[in-house]
XYZ file of C-alpha atoms in Angstrom:
573
model
C 22.173 -15.363 -33.749
C 22.610 -18.923 -35.118
C 24.324 -21.016 -32.461
C 25.287 -24.476 -33.691
C 28.412 -25.949 -32.214
C 29.779 -23.950 -29.311
C 27.107 -21.862 -27.623
C 29.466 -19.126 -26.430
C 30.256 -21.028 -23.247
C 26.984 -19.651 -21.899
C 26.386 -20.149 -18.210
C 23.105 -21.573 -16.980
C 23.195 -20.149 -13.502
C 19.660 -21.188 -12.595
C 19.633 -24.834 -13.608
C 16.387 -26.637 -12.914
C 16.885 -29.645 -10.692
C 14.799 -32.611 -11.773
C 14.517 -34.168 -8.314
C 14.007 -31.195 -6.037
C 11.228 -28.995 -4.746
C 12.994 -25.803 -5.748
C 15.362 -24.463 -8.335
C 18.848 -25.847 -7.831
C 21.587 -23.317 -8.397
C 24.231 -25.098 -10.418
C 26.361 -24.036 -13.335
C 26.063 -25.665 -16.718
C 28.218 -24.875 -19.719
C 26.476 -25.259 -23.042
C 28.588 -27.293 -25.447
C 27.945 -28.753 -28.891
C 24.461 -29.724 -30.003
C 24.974 -33.487 -29.882
C 26.261 -33.222 -26.319
C 23.201 -31.203 -25.337
C 20.837 -33.798 -26.810
C 22.050 -36.748 -24.787
C 21.012 -35.987 -21.208
C 17.892 -34.634 -19.539
C 19.830 -32.367 -17.220
C 21.705 -30.750 -20.094
C 18.442 -29.779 -21.766
C 17.207 -28.428 -18.429
C 20.436 -26.526 -17.919
C 20.039 -24.976 -21.367
C 16.531 -23.819 -20.508
C 17.908 -22.259 -17.354
C 19.930 -19.745 -19.351
C 16.577 -18.459 -20.537
C 15.266 -18.008 -16.992
C 18.500 -16.181 -16.128
C 17.568 -13.441 -18.615
C 14.260 -12.606 -16.891
C 14.017 -9.166 -15.329
C 14.445 -8.020 -11.734
C 15.470 -4.746 -10.114
C 17.589 -5.016 -7.024
C 19.485 -1.866 -7.927
C 20.239 -2.279 -11.620
C 21.777 1.196 -11.900
C 24.766 0.746 -9.577
C 22.408 0.400 -6.642
C 19.642 2.677 -7.911
C 16.313 1.064 -8.704
C 14.113 2.212 -11.552
C 11.864 3.604 -8.812
C 14.361 6.446 -8.444
C 13.474 7.608 -11.943
C 9.849 7.980 -10.774
C 8.055 9.729 -7.931
C 8.601 6.693 -5.681
C 12.168 7.466 -4.592
C 15.333 9.516 -4.897
C 18.723 7.824 -4.973
C 20.896 9.340 -2.275
C 24.170 9.242 -4.245
C 24.464 12.193 -6.618
C 25.831 11.429 -10.062
C 24.260 7.982 -10.362
C 23.301 6.850 -13.863
C 19.619 6.849 -12.870
C 19.669 10.652 -13.136
C 19.975 10.517 -16.909
C 16.293 9.540 -17.056
C 15.355 13.071 -15.987
C 18.341 15.436 -16.368
C 18.513 15.634 -20.157
C 21.363 13.147 -20.615
C 19.141 10.339 -21.917
C 19.769 9.642 -25.605
C 20.241 6.795 -28.101
C 23.953 6.796 -27.269
C 23.121 6.766 -23.551
C 20.115 4.486 -23.861
C 19.724 3.570 -20.168
C 19.866 -0.138 -19.683
C 20.649 -3.366 -21.455
C 17.137 -4.737 -21.801
C 17.264 -4.756 -25.612
C 20.358 -6.961 -25.579
C 19.191 -9.147 -22.693
C 15.755 -9.793 -24.176
C 17.048 -10.628 -27.625
C 19.645 -12.900 -26.031
C 16.802 -14.687 -24.254
C 14.694 -14.776 -27.409
C 17.597 -16.255 -29.383
C 17.981 -19.034 -26.829
C 14.226 -19.693 -26.852
C 14.232 -19.943 -30.635
C 17.291 -22.173 -30.613
C 15.782 -24.502 -28.040
C 12.456 -24.672 -29.877
C 14.080 -25.239 -33.278
C 16.788 -27.715 -32.321
C 16.185 -29.291 -28.910
C 12.535 -30.340 -28.846
C 11.210 -33.773 -29.731
C 14.111 -35.661 -28.169
C 13.550 -39.117 -26.654
C 16.819 -39.817 -24.755
C 16.781 -43.544 -25.680
C 19.632 -44.491 -23.371
C 17.392 -43.574 -20.408
C 14.355 -45.670 -21.363
C 15.011 -48.265 -18.665
C 15.506 -45.648 -15.968
C 12.778 -45.870 -13.312
C 12.169 -42.115 -13.593
C 12.108 -42.046 -17.396
C 8.406 -41.211 -17.770
C 8.565 -38.430 -15.199
C 11.785 -37.066 -16.718
C 10.145 -37.049 -20.149
C 7.088 -35.288 -18.729
C 9.333 -32.543 -17.422
C 11.396 -32.376 -20.610
C 8.285 -32.153 -22.790
C 7.119 -29.214 -20.689
C 10.300 -27.287 -21.493
C 9.056 -26.241 -24.933
C 6.026 -24.577 -23.381
C 8.215 -22.816 -20.825
C 10.426 -21.572 -23.661
C 7.452 -20.241 -25.599
C 6.166 -18.473 -22.481
C 9.573 -16.922 -21.856
C 9.825 -15.733 -25.459
C 6.417 -14.081 -25.197
C 7.443 -12.497 -21.883
C 10.646 -11.080 -23.388
C 8.537 -9.528 -26.137
C 6.278 -7.982 -23.509
C 9.300 -6.377 -21.823
C 10.432 -5.047 -25.189
C 7.077 -3.678 -26.344
C 6.288 -1.866 -23.095
C 9.705 -0.182 -23.266
C 10.217 0.435 -26.999
C 6.862 -0.048 -28.690
C 7.204 -1.995 -31.933
C 10.339 -4.126 -32.257
C 11.642 -6.811 -34.643
C 9.629 -10.012 -34.229
C 11.992 -12.981 -34.538
C 10.460 -16.399 -33.987
C 13.033 -18.779 -35.476
C 16.728 -19.420 -35.036
C 18.652 -16.978 -37.243
C 22.200 -15.957 -37.906
C 23.310 -12.618 -36.505
C 23.181 -11.048 -39.965
C 19.668 -12.349 -40.562
C 18.462 -11.156 -37.171
C 20.010 -7.706 -37.602
C 18.241 -7.274 -40.930
C 14.768 -7.651 -39.412
C 12.680 -4.443 -39.351
C 10.425 -3.348 -36.530
C 6.823 -4.479 -36.581
C 4.086 -2.468 -34.885
C 3.319 -2.624 -31.186
C -0.098 -4.024 -32.135
C 1.628 -6.942 -33.881
C 3.825 -7.621 -30.858
C 0.808 -7.616 -28.527
C -1.027 -9.912 -30.962
C 1.941 -12.310 -30.928
C 2.035 -12.369 -27.116
C -1.701 -13.025 -26.985
C -1.629 -15.777 -29.600
C 1.349 -17.515 -27.957
C -0.343 -17.495 -24.573
C -3.571 -18.785 -26.071
C -1.653 -21.564 -27.850
C 0.266 -22.827 -24.818
C -2.042 -22.174 -21.845
C -3.631 -25.631 -21.941
C -0.403 -27.492 -22.734
C 2.070 -26.169 -20.192
C 1.858 -27.927 -16.846
C -0.767 -26.660 -14.422
C 1.683 -27.082 -11.562
C 4.867 -28.956 -10.870
C 3.088 -31.386 -8.589
C 2.178 -33.150 -11.835
C 5.733 -34.431 -12.166
C 5.128 -37.424 -9.931
C 8.297 -38.687 -8.280
C 10.165 -35.667 -9.633
C 7.608 -33.251 -8.261
C 8.441 -29.783 -7.164
C 6.030 -28.270 -4.683
C 2.690 -27.768 -6.474
C 2.759 -24.039 -5.741
C 6.356 -23.641 -6.933
C 6.560 -20.085 -8.228
C 10.038 -20.104 -9.735
C 9.042 -21.690 -13.048
C 6.328 -20.854 -15.519
C 3.128 -22.857 -15.319
C -0.221 -22.258 -16.994
C -1.221 -19.645 -14.421
C 1.948 -17.714 -15.306
C 0.876 -17.849 -18.949
C -2.556 -16.474 -18.069
C -0.935 -13.722 -16.001
C 1.316 -12.589 -18.841
C -1.587 -12.578 -21.270
C -3.735 -10.500 -18.906
C -1.056 -7.926 -18.109
C -0.148 -7.538 -21.779
C -3.825 -7.001 -22.631
C -4.052 -4.184 -20.068
C -0.992 -2.481 -21.534
C -2.368 -2.871 -25.054
C -5.622 -1.188 -23.994
C -3.869 1.700 -22.236
C -3.592 5.185 -23.787
C 0.066 4.817 -24.808
C -0.812 1.919 -27.128
C -4.537 2.593 -27.655
C -4.734 6.265 -28.631
C -8.230 5.860 -30.097
C -9.544 4.289 -26.882
C -10.819 1.132 -28.553
C -13.293 -0.207 -25.986
C -12.898 -3.764 -27.223
C -9.289 -3.729 -26.013
C -10.512 -2.727 -22.560
C -13.140 -5.476 -22.680
C -10.529 -8.050 -23.572
C -8.276 -6.808 -20.762
C -11.139 -7.132 -18.282
C -11.940 -10.641 -19.493
C -8.367 -11.898 -19.322
C -7.646 -10.405 -15.919
C -10.844 -11.962 -14.599
C -9.627 -15.315 -15.942
C -6.514 -14.977 -13.786
C -8.572 -14.089 -10.712
C -10.960 -17.000 -11.256
C -8.095 -19.421 -11.887
C -6.372 -18.367 -8.681
C -9.555 -18.650 -6.664
C -10.153 -22.118 -8.102
C -6.711 -23.107 -6.791
C -7.598 -21.679 -3.389
C -5.045 -18.896 -3.801
C -5.742 -15.640 -2.012
C -4.068 -12.435 -0.889
C -1.492 -13.142 1.792
C -2.155 -11.876 5.294
C 1.563 -11.029 5.493
C 2.168 -8.196 3.017
C 5.773 -7.718 4.140
C 6.568 -11.399 3.745
C 5.774 -11.296 0.025
C 8.987 -9.374 -0.578
C 11.410 -10.993 1.851
C 13.277 -13.732 0.037
C 13.321 -16.282 2.822
C 9.521 -15.947 3.162
C 8.471 -15.626 -0.462
C 10.581 -18.677 -1.280
C 8.588 -21.116 0.805
C 6.021 -19.495 3.113
C 2.496 -20.769 2.493
C 1.008 -17.288 2.805
C 3.322 -15.892 0.158
C 2.923 -18.880 -2.134
C -0.835 -18.371 -1.952
C -0.522 -14.991 -3.648
C 2.659 -15.091 -5.725
C 2.031 -16.456 -9.204
C 5.592 -16.174 -10.489
C 8.811 -14.818 -9.015
C 12.392 -14.536 -10.217
C 14.572 -16.330 -7.683
C 18.009 -14.772 -7.562
C 20.847 -17.281 -7.942
C 22.969 -16.519 -4.874
C 22.416 -15.324 -1.354
C 23.978 -11.944 -0.632
C 23.423 -8.681 1.256
C 24.053 -6.262 -1.608
C 20.526 -4.863 -1.685
C 20.550 -4.340 2.067
C 23.953 -2.654 1.948
C 22.714 -0.340 -0.802
C 19.572 0.651 1.103
C 20.248 0.459 4.834
C 20.406 3.914 6.453
C 23.740 5.683 6.617
C 25.051 6.438 10.069
C 24.394 3.058 11.642
C 27.245 1.782 13.810
C 28.641 -1.574 14.880
C 26.825 -4.514 13.284
C 24.750 -2.145 11.189
C 27.677 -0.251 9.678
C 27.900 0.031 5.928
C 24.455 1.299 4.938
C 24.470 3.245 1.685
C 21.260 5.270 2.023
C 20.097 4.140 -1.372
C 16.605 4.461 -2.831
C 14.879 6.853 -0.443
C 11.074 7.003 -0.634
C 9.604 10.376 -1.541
C 7.018 12.535 0.165
C 4.957 12.015 -3.005
C 4.683 8.342 -2.084
C 4.230 8.891 1.655
C 1.387 11.344 1.009
C -0.381 8.732 -1.109
C -1.012 6.482 1.906
C -4.453 7.193 3.304
C -5.495 7.490 6.902
C -6.849 4.310 8.481
C -10.342 5.781 8.103
C -9.887 5.576 4.322
C -9.656 9.318 3.715
C -6.816 10.947 1.813
C -4.618 13.180 3.950
C -5.696 16.113 1.768
C -9.264 15.666 3.016
C -9.844 18.207 5.808
C -11.985 15.611 7.602
C -9.296 12.919 7.510
C -7.814 13.697 10.903
C -4.320 14.030 9.461
C -1.920 15.918 11.736
C 0.976 17.499 9.763
C 3.089 17.519 12.938
C 2.377 13.854 13.690
C 2.328 12.751 10.083
C 2.742 8.978 10.390
C 0.029 8.303 12.954
C -3.135 6.432 11.958
C -1.978 5.738 8.414
C -2.566 2.817 6.041
C -0.395 0.028 7.484
C 1.367 -0.460 4.142
C 3.221 2.785 4.852
C 5.022 1.314 7.864
C 5.783 -1.875 5.913
C 7.273 0.006 2.959
C 8.898 3.176 4.314
C 11.277 3.680 7.254
C 10.427 6.962 8.988
C 12.077 9.145 11.626
C 11.873 7.365 14.985
C 11.427 3.843 13.595
C 13.369 1.044 15.265
C 14.791 -0.350 12.049
C 16.672 -2.401 10.847
C 17.415 -5.019 13.484
C 21.128 -4.249 13.733
C 20.497 -0.540 14.321
C 20.762 0.132 18.064
C 18.825 3.422 18.237
C 15.627 4.668 16.546
C 16.195 6.267 13.170
C 17.248 9.899 13.259
C 16.385 11.210 9.800
C 16.035 14.759 11.079
C 18.573 17.410 10.070
C 21.668 16.754 12.137
C 20.516 13.274 13.187
C 22.880 10.345 12.813
C 20.917 9.066 9.802
C 20.041 12.462 8.357
C 21.569 15.314 6.412
C 24.194 16.678 6.167
C 25.843 13.257 6.533
C 27.126 12.060 3.156
C 24.582 9.923 1.281
C 21.929 10.404 3.966
C 18.333 10.405 2.823
C 17.443 13.584 0.921
C 13.743 12.902 1.471
C 13.608 12.069 5.190
C 12.888 8.364 4.569
C 14.601 5.039 3.937
C 13.369 1.950 2.110
C 11.937 -1.104 3.880
C 10.197 -3.013 1.097
C 12.293 -5.865 -0.316
C 14.969 -5.082 2.312
C 15.609 -7.936 4.758
C 15.838 -6.227 8.146
C 17.537 -9.195 9.829
C 20.667 -8.860 7.701
C 23.789 -7.752 9.524
C 26.359 -6.073 7.297
C 29.382 -6.051 9.622
C 30.937 -7.860 12.555
C 31.075 -11.536 13.419
C 27.373 -11.936 12.761
C 27.496 -10.605 9.183
C 25.097 -12.674 7.112
C 23.319 -12.915 3.774
C 19.799 -13.684 2.596
C 17.792 -14.870 -0.387
C 16.170 -12.387 -2.733
C 13.101 -13.056 -4.850
C 11.729 -10.565 -7.367
C 7.934 -10.826 -7.536
C 6.875 -10.749 -11.192
C 3.187 -11.625 -10.913
C 1.010 -11.739 -7.811
C -2.742 -11.994 -7.398
C -3.326 -8.446 -6.112
C -2.211 -7.035 -9.460
C -5.014 -8.723 -11.336
C -7.752 -7.331 -9.109
C -6.481 -3.820 -9.789
C -5.884 -4.586 -13.477
C -9.463 -5.806 -13.772
C -10.775 -2.705 -11.988
C -8.889 -0.422 -14.370
C -10.047 -2.276 -17.474
C -13.679 -2.371 -16.339
C -13.653 1.319 -15.365
C -12.383 2.258 -18.806
C -14.905 -0.018 -20.459
C -17.986 1.283 -18.621
C -16.922 4.712 -17.369
C -18.337 3.873 -13.940
C -16.553 2.478 -10.901
C -19.715 0.815 -9.583
C -21.098 -0.836 -12.722
C -20.116 -3.797 -14.870
C -20.503 -4.623 -18.534
C -22.654 -7.437 -19.846
C -21.133 -10.806 -18.998
C -19.330 -9.554 -15.876
C -20.351 -9.586 -12.228
C -17.572 -7.909 -10.220
C -17.544 -4.114 -10.237
C -14.311 -2.094 -10.305
C -14.989 -0.964 -6.748
C -15.454 -4.544 -5.553
C -12.118 -5.553 -7.076
C -10.270 -2.619 -5.525
C -11.875 -3.255 -2.154
C -10.510 -6.804 -2.044
C -6.991 -5.376 -2.167
C -7.843 -2.665 0.344
C -9.300 -5.201 2.767
C -5.949 -7.006 3.035
C -4.375 -3.670 3.968
C -7.037 -3.068 6.622
C -8.450 -0.113 4.704
C -12.210 0.500 4.440
C -14.027 0.201 1.139
C -13.800 3.072 -1.294
C -16.576 5.603 -0.787
C -19.747 5.032 -2.782
C -20.743 7.378 -5.552
C -17.336 8.642 -6.740
C -17.503 10.104 -10.235
C -15.394 8.370 -12.915
C -12.536 10.874 -12.734
C -12.257 10.681 -8.956
C -12.540 6.900 -9.020
C -9.723 6.766 -11.580
C -7.555 8.937 -9.341
C -8.236 6.711 -6.331
C -7.463 3.593 -8.367
C -4.161 5.055 -9.557
C -3.366 5.958 -5.960
C -4.132 2.385 -4.886
C -1.676 1.021 -7.445
C 0.923 3.546 -6.263
C 0.879 2.340 -2.660
C 0.140 -1.359 -3.224
C 2.880 -1.855 -5.830
C 5.504 0.608 -4.583
C 9.030 -0.504 -5.540
C 7.787 -3.507 -7.515
C 8.659 -2.011 -10.904
C 5.116 -1.026 -11.894
C 5.154 2.735 -11.340
C 7.703 3.574 -14.037
C 5.575 1.890 -16.694
C 2.102 2.547 -15.252
C 2.511 6.311 -15.502
C 3.910 5.938 -19.010
C 1.095 3.750 -20.300
C -1.402 6.235 -18.805
C 0.552 9.088 -20.486
C 0.414 11.083 -17.235
C 4.113 11.656 -16.556
C 4.031 15.475 -16.305
C 1.405 15.139 -13.571
C 3.500 12.757 -11.479
C 7.169 12.760 -12.423
C 8.312 16.383 -12.424
C 7.997 17.704 -8.869
C 9.671 15.356 -6.377
C 9.154 16.144 -2.705
C 10.638 15.141 0.626
C 10.201 16.050 4.271
C 12.525 18.353 6.205
C 12.495 17.242 9.823
C 13.999 19.391 12.549
C 14.400 18.490 16.190
C 13.026 21.125 18.571
C 13.551 20.243 22.229
C 12.128 16.766 22.687
C 9.878 17.062 19.646
C 10.113 17.571 15.894
C 8.782 19.861 13.208
C 7.854 18.467 9.798
C 8.004 20.681 6.713
C 7.399 19.287 3.199
C 9.961 20.472 0.668
C 10.813 20.110 -3.019
C 13.818 17.836 -3.442
C 14.086 17.749 -7.227
C 12.436 19.396 -10.203
C 12.821 16.958 -13.041
C 12.670 17.361 -16.795
C 10.054 15.627 -18.893
C 9.636 15.327 -22.645
C 6.871 13.241 -24.191
C 9.383 11.312 -26.284
C 10.343 9.649 -22.985
C 7.147 7.620 -22.898
C 9.207 5.111 -24.909
C 12.912 4.385 -24.641
C 15.302 5.232 -27.455
C 16.570 2.206 -29.308
C 20.313 1.984 -28.568
C 22.270 3.682 -31.301
C 24.582 0.668 -31.526
C 21.594 -1.442 -32.590
C 20.535 1.142 -35.172
C 24.033 1.226 -36.678
C 24.534 -2.518 -36.962
C 21.032 -3.151 -38.266
C 20.306 -0.895 -41.175
C 16.647 -1.886 -40.839
C 15.649 -0.236 -37.549
C 13.957 3.134 -37.289
C 14.443 5.155 -34.105
C 11.542 6.033 -31.830
C 9.991 9.485 -32.438
C 11.825 12.428 -30.878
C 15.056 10.548 -30.243
């Protein structure tokens, strides 16, 4: 869309303050072009509309997260739109989500900024004492815009495959006439953009002198964010969905680029946080040194609220905890993936797993992610959770967990939803964090060499060594030595499942691996019954979901097909 005079009254809800150590949440209306060119803050406000289009998932489907279309969770409210991903209702006319529109909106603003609002000098500010620092920040905006455009294309390609590649400001008619290019071309564009800007975009916002944000500020793109996008995109490009011929050079490139991210983080003295839970609690991930040491980039939500907590707190709480909606309830599939503290899978007869004491001696990430029967959680709840049949938080109460579990991850337990103490909190969606790149590297190297304990020429770290760094933070022992390639692959996939639960990875990981029938069809929970002073635990099937291989990619919305005339629909849709 060509936007010249009035830019649709667009709202820049995440305006970047020039004299603050964090994003300042102001509103800017975008007016005519000459008006936009006269002040630093107007250019920054324009860029902020681009950041506002970045993705997050705090219940995008009327409270349901995308996790509830995977084996991570089940949404406790029947009839939610999330069900169309697996009940046969998904179609081009019910295309599930607005990402196509949102991304192309963001891309249009990136192109407009790059074509019409770069190279300005703001002459009326030349005598301002902060002019040089303001210009430094302004001149960085073009690199941020190019990163954001590449990131929007990554979101599009992982969801749709090949899409129209638009890199200049166009009218709506011109944009709608653009045909799809191949997924390979989109990945090549992302890679070339990241290569072009990685040494130009600021290393950190401590470089802004008197206008400095905190050096580790993770709410704006810096060169580490560029490296992270490039590395993740390379892994996707090498994966079976986009690399059907298993081109080993794509795996090599993915290994190289993910190692670059790891090395760059280590050089900055970044490391995995010793507070896993704090990475996902907005008040911590906003400013805590531990979190900032691992988080590379995060989407900071514009207003404090308690919507996510209200969606996901257990039903049946009383008093200050009233109002919980049940929400995205973790599955038994996920719970079973957490190993014992001795590093053995619960399916191993030597693991020590007790089916009638199922949460004892488990990987500590389980207790930080999933609320189980008997947990004292959240803070406002006055009695331990009763997720057993007939318990105050269990079935048959309306909207109670169908799986026996409630969600902890990303949920701020200190929020109070009712009473005089009702409060709100910040929410931060973690887009890139260091742990991902260890596991990305391990996957790429495994697929390059076919061995979890070997490296290719030019590399030092083995896949096992990379995985073990992530496991060490969780308190889990190293992976066993001598696993064959297939078993190592299974353990690596399991590690991603538990480490990245509810972070938006699972939906796309299983798709890029082309393993959905293995994971996404049989969804299990736990039936818990109280017997005297104890409980019995019986795994059960909660849902049997449909799968068709056309669902590895989304359908392009039919409305886009009709207004274009140049777009071809994805196969099977």
